[in-house]
Steps between C-alpha positions, in 0.01 A plus 500: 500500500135567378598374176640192588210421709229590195746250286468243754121538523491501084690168526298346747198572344521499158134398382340782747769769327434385128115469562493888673735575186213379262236661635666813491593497158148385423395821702762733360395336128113557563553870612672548225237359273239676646675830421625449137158338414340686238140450525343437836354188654162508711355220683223351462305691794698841384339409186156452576524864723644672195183364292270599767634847551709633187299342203799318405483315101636168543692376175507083509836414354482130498479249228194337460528189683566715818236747446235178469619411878378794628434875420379835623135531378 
């Protein structure tokens, strides 16, 4: 009976099912990046406390075009 009745709701609303469906695999995906990710990212404020407190050395990556919009002094 239960099953029928989750069936029934999947049917009736399809786009609220396969937009919960993609979020969760976006979720589940993310997680799962986060965990197999090799180096770790820091934001931007995360960044500017590990500067202030650890002494940090900050290694620019970017070609030069990118570096000439804006740098780290």
């Amino acid at each position: 009976m239960e099953i029928e009745r989750t069936i029934e709701f999947l049917s009736n609303h399809w786009m609220l099912s396969s937009g919960h469906f993609v979020v969760s695999l976006l979720l589940i995906q993310d997680l799962f990046d986060s965990v197999t990710r090799k180096y770790k990212t820091v934001s931007p404020a995360g960044a500017v406390a590990l500067l202030n407190v650890e002494g940090v050395v900050v290694i620019d990556v970017r070609e030069p075009h990118e570096f000439v919009k804006g740098h780290i002094e």
